[in-house]
Tab-separated table of C-alpha atoms and ligand atoms in Angstrom:
chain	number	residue	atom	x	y	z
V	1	UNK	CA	0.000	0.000	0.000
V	2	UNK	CA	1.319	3.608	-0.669
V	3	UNK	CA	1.266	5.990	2.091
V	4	UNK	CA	-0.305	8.305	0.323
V	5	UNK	CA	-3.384	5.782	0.595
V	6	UNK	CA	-3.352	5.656	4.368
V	7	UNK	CA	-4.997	8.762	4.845
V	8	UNK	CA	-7.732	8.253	2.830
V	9	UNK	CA	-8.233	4.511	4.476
V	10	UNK	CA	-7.892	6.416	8.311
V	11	UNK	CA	-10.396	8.499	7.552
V	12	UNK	CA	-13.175	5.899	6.259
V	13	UNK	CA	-12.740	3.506	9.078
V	14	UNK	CA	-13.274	6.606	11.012
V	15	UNK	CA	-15.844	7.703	9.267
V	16	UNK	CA	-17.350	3.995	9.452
V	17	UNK	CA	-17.246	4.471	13.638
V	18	UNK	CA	-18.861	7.297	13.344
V	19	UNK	CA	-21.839	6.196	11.801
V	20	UNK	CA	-21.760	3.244	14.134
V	21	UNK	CA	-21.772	5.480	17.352
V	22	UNK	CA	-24.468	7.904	15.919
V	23	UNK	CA	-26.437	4.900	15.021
V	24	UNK	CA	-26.726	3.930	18.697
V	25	UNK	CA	-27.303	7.554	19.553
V	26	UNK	CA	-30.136	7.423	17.347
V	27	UNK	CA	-32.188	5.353	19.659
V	28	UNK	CA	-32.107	6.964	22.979
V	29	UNK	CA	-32.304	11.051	21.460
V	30	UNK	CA	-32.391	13.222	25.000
V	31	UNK	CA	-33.782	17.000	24.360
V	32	UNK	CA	-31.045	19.325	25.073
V	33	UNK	CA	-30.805	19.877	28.532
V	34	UNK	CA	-31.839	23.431	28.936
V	35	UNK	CA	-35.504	22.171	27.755
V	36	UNK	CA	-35.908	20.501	31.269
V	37	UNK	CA	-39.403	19.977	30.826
V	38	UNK	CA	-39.131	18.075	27.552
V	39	UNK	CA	-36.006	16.071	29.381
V	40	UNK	CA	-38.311	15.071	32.232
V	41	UNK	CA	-41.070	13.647	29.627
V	42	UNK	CA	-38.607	11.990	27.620
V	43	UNK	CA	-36.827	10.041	30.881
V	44	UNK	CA	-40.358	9.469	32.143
V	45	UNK	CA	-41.103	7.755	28.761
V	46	UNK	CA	-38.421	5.665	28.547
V	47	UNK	CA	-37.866	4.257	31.717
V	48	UNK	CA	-39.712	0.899	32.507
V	49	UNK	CA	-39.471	1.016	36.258
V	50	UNK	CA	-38.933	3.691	38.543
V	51	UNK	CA	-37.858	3.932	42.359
V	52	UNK	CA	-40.741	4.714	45.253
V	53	UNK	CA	-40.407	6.022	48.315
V	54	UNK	CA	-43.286	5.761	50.707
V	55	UNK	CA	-43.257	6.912	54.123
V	56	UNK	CA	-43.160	3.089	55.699
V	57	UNK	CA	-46.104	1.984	57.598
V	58	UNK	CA	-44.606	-1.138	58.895
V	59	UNK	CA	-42.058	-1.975	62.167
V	60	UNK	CA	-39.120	-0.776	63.088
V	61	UNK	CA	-39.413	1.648	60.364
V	62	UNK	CA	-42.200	3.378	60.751
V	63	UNK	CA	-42.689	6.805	59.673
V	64	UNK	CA	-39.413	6.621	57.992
V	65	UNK	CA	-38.608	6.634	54.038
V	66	UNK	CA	-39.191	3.304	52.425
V	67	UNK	CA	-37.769	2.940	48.916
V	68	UNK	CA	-38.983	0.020	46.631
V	69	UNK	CA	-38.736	-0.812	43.015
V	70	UNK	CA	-42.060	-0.741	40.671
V	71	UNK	CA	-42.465	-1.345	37.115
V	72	UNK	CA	-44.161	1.544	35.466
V	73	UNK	CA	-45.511	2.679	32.225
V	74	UNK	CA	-46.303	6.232	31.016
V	75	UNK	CA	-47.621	5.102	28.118
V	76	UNK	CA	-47.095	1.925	24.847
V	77	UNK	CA	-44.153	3.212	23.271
V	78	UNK	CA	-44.022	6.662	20.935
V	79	UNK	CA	-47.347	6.728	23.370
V	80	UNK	CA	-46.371	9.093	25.960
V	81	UNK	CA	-48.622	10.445	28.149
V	82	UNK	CA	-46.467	11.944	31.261
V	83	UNK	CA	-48.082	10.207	33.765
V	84	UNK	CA	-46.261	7.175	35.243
V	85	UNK	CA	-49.071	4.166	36.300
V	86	UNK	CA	-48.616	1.330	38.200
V	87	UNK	CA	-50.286	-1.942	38.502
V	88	UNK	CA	-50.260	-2.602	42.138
V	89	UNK	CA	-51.545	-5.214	45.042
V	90	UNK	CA	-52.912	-3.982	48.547
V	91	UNK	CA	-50.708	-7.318	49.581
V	92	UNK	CA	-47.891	-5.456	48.796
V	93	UNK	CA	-45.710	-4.040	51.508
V	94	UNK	CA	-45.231	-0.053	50.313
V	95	UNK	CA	-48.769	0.043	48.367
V	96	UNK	CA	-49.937	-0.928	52.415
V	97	UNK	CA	-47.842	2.212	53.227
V	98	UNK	CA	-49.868	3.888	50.528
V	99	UNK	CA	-53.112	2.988	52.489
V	100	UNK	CA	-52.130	4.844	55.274
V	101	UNK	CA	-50.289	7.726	53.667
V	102	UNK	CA	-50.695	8.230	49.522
V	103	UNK	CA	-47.694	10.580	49.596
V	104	UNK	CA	-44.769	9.325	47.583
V	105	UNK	CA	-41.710	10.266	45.524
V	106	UNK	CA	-40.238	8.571	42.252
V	107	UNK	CA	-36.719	8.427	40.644
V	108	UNK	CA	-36.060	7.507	37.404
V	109	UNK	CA	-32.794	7.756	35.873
V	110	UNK	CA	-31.029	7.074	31.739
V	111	UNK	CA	-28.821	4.644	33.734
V	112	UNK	CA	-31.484	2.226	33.356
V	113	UNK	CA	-31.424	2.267	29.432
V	114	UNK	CA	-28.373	2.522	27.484
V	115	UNK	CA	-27.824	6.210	27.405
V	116	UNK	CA	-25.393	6.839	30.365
V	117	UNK	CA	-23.193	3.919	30.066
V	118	UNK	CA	-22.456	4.488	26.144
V	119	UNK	CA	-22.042	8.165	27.357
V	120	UNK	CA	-19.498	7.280	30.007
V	121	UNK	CA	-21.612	9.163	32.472
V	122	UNK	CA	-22.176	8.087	35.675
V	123	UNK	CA	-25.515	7.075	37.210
V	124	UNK	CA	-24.524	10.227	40.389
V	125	UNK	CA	-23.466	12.209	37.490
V	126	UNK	CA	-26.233	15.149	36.564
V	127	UNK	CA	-25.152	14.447	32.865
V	128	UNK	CA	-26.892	10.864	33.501
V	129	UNK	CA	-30.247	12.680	33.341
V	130	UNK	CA	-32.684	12.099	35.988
V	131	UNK	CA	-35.935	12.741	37.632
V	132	UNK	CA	-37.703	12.760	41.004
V	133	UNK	CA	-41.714	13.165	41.570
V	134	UNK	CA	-43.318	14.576	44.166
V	135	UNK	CA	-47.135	13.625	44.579
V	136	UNK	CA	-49.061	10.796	45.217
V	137	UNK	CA	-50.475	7.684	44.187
V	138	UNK	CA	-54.073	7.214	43.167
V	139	UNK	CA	-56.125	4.522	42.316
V	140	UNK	CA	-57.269	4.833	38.913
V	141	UNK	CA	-60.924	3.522	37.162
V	142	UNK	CA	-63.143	3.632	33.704
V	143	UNK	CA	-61.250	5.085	30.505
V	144	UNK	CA	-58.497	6.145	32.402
V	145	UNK	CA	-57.656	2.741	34.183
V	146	UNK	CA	-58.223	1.084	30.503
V	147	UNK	CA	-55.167	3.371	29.390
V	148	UNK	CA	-53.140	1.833	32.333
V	149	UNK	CA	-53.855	-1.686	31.032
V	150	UNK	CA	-52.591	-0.345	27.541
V	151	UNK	CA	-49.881	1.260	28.938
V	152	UNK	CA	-48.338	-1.256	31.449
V	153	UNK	CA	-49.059	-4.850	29.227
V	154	UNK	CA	-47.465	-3.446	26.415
V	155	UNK	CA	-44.412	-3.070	28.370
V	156	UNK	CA	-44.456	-5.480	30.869
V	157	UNK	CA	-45.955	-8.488	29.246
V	158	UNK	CA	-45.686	-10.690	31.989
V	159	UNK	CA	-48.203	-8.723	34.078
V	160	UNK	CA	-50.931	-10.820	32.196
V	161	UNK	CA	-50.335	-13.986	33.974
V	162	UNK	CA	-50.034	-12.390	37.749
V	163	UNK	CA	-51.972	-14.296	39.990
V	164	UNK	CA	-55.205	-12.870	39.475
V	165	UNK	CA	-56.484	-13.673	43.580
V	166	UNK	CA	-54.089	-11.019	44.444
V	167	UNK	CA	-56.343	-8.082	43.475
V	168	UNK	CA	-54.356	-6.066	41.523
V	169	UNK	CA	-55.719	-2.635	40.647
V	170	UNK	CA	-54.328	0.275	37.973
V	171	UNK	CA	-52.902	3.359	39.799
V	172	UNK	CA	-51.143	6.036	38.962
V	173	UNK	CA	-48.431	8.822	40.486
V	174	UNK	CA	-50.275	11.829	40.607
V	175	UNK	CA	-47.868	14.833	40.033
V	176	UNK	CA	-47.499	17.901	42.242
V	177	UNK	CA	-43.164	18.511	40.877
V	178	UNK	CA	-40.684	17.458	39.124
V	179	UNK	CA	-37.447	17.870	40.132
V	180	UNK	CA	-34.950	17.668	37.062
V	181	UNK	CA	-31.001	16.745	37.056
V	182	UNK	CA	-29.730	16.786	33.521
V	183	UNK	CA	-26.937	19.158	33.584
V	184	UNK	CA	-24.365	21.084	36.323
V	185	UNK	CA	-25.877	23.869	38.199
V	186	UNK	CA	-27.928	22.035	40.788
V	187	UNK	CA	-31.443	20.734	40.561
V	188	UNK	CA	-34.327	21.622	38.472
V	189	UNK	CA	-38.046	22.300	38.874
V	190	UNK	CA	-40.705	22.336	37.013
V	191	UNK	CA	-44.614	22.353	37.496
V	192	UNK	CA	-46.855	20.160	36.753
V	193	UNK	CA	-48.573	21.988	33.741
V	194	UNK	CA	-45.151	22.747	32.368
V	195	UNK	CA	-44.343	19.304	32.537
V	196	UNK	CA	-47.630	17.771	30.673
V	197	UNK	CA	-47.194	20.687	27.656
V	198	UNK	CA	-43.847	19.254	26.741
V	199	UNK	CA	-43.391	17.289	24.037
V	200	UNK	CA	-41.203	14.973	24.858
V	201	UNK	CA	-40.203	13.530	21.554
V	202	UNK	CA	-38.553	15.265	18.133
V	203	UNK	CA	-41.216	17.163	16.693
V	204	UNK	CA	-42.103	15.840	13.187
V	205	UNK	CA	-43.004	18.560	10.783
M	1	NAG	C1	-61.680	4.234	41.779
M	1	NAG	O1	-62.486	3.242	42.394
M	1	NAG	C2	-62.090	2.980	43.735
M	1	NAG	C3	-62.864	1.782	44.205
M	1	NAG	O2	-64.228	1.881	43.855
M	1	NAG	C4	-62.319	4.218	44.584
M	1	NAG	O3	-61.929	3.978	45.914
M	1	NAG	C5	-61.479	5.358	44.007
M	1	NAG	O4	-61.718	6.556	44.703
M	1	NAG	C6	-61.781	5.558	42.534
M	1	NAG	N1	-60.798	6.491	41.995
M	1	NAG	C7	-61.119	7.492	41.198
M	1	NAG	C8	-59.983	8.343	40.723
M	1	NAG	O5	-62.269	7.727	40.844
M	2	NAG	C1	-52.923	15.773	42.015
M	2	NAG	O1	-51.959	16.675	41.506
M	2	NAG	C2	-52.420	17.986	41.296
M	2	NAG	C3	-51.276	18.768	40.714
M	2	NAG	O2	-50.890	18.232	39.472
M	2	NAG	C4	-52.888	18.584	42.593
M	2	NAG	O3	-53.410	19.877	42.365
M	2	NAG	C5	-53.946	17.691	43.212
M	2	NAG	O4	-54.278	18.190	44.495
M	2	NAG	C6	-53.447	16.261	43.353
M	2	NAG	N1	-54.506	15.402	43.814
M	2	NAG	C7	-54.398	14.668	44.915
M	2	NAG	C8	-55.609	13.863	45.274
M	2	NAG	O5	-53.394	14.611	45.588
């Protein structure tokens, strides 16, 4: 080979990785960060499970934070609708805490897809976006519960066969803030009503 052919060889193999990275990219798109409102639709949409705190109703812990994992689903996917439901059993030790107080907080973070790994961000890092709710979880019937169903089977499949003398009702985490780490500069908020306007996906036009 001639070294005047080297070059040209360097740069398609690079240009061959970069197709490959932005490739990958392509499936997990964040909003830029200074959109925080979009950002916080666009975790909430693609995370499958999200962390709960409840204030614990059980001994020796009572009254303190209880954190516990729960599969959730804002929507089927490209389906988002910003509000994170839950399929949930009164057997269950933090829905129990529910019972007594419906106050609650979520977390959900890009460490749990892809993103923040291929990134090389780490999951404390505020580059590896994530949120935390404030609100409360509600019990949800009629149209509104038949969305859950939608929502929640078409992402966790498996919910189909749970054992069906267990009860298991729809709920959902009813929003009073958002709290928003996506970027340096300490923590984000944003309302409720901001955070159901956003669009959380590319806008096609
Ligand atoms: C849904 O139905 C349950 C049980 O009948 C009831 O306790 C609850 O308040 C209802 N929730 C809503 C949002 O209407
Ligand atoms: C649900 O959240 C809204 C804010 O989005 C709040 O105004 C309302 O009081 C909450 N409902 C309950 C029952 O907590």
């Amino acid at each position: 080979m001639s070294s005047a052919l080297r070059p040209t060889l360097l740069f398609l193999l690079l240009g061959l990785s970069w197709a490959g990275l932005g490739s990958s990219s392509c499936r997990v798109q964040i909003p830029p960060h200074d959109q925080v409102a979009r950002v916080a639709r666009f975790i909430a949409h693609q995370c499958d499970w999200a962390s709960m705190a409840t204030i614990s109703s059980h001994k020796p812990v009572v009254g303190q934070p209880f954190s516990n994992v729960f599969s959730v689903s804002d929507g089927p996917h490209g389906t988002s609708s910003g509000v994170p439901y839950m399929y949930l059993t009164h057997m269950e030790v933090s829905v129990q805490d529910l019972q007594v107080n419906p106050q609650a907080s979520l977390s959900m973070s890009l460490a749990q897809t892809d993103y923040c790994k291929q990134q090389g961000f780490d999951p404390q890092s505020p580059l590896c976006a994530h949120i935390i709710l404030s609100g409360s979880v509600l019990q949800v019937n009629g149209t509104e519960a038949d969305f859950a169903k939608k929502a929640l089977f078409s992402r966790h499949p498996e919910m189909i066969d749970w054992p069906t003398d267990h009860n298991w009702f729809f709920a959902k985490f009813n929003i009073t803030q958002v709290w928003v780490l996506d970027y340096f500069g300490g923590v984000k908020v944003v309302s409720p009503d901001e955070y159901f306007q956003a669009a959380p996906h590319r806008k096609h036009h």
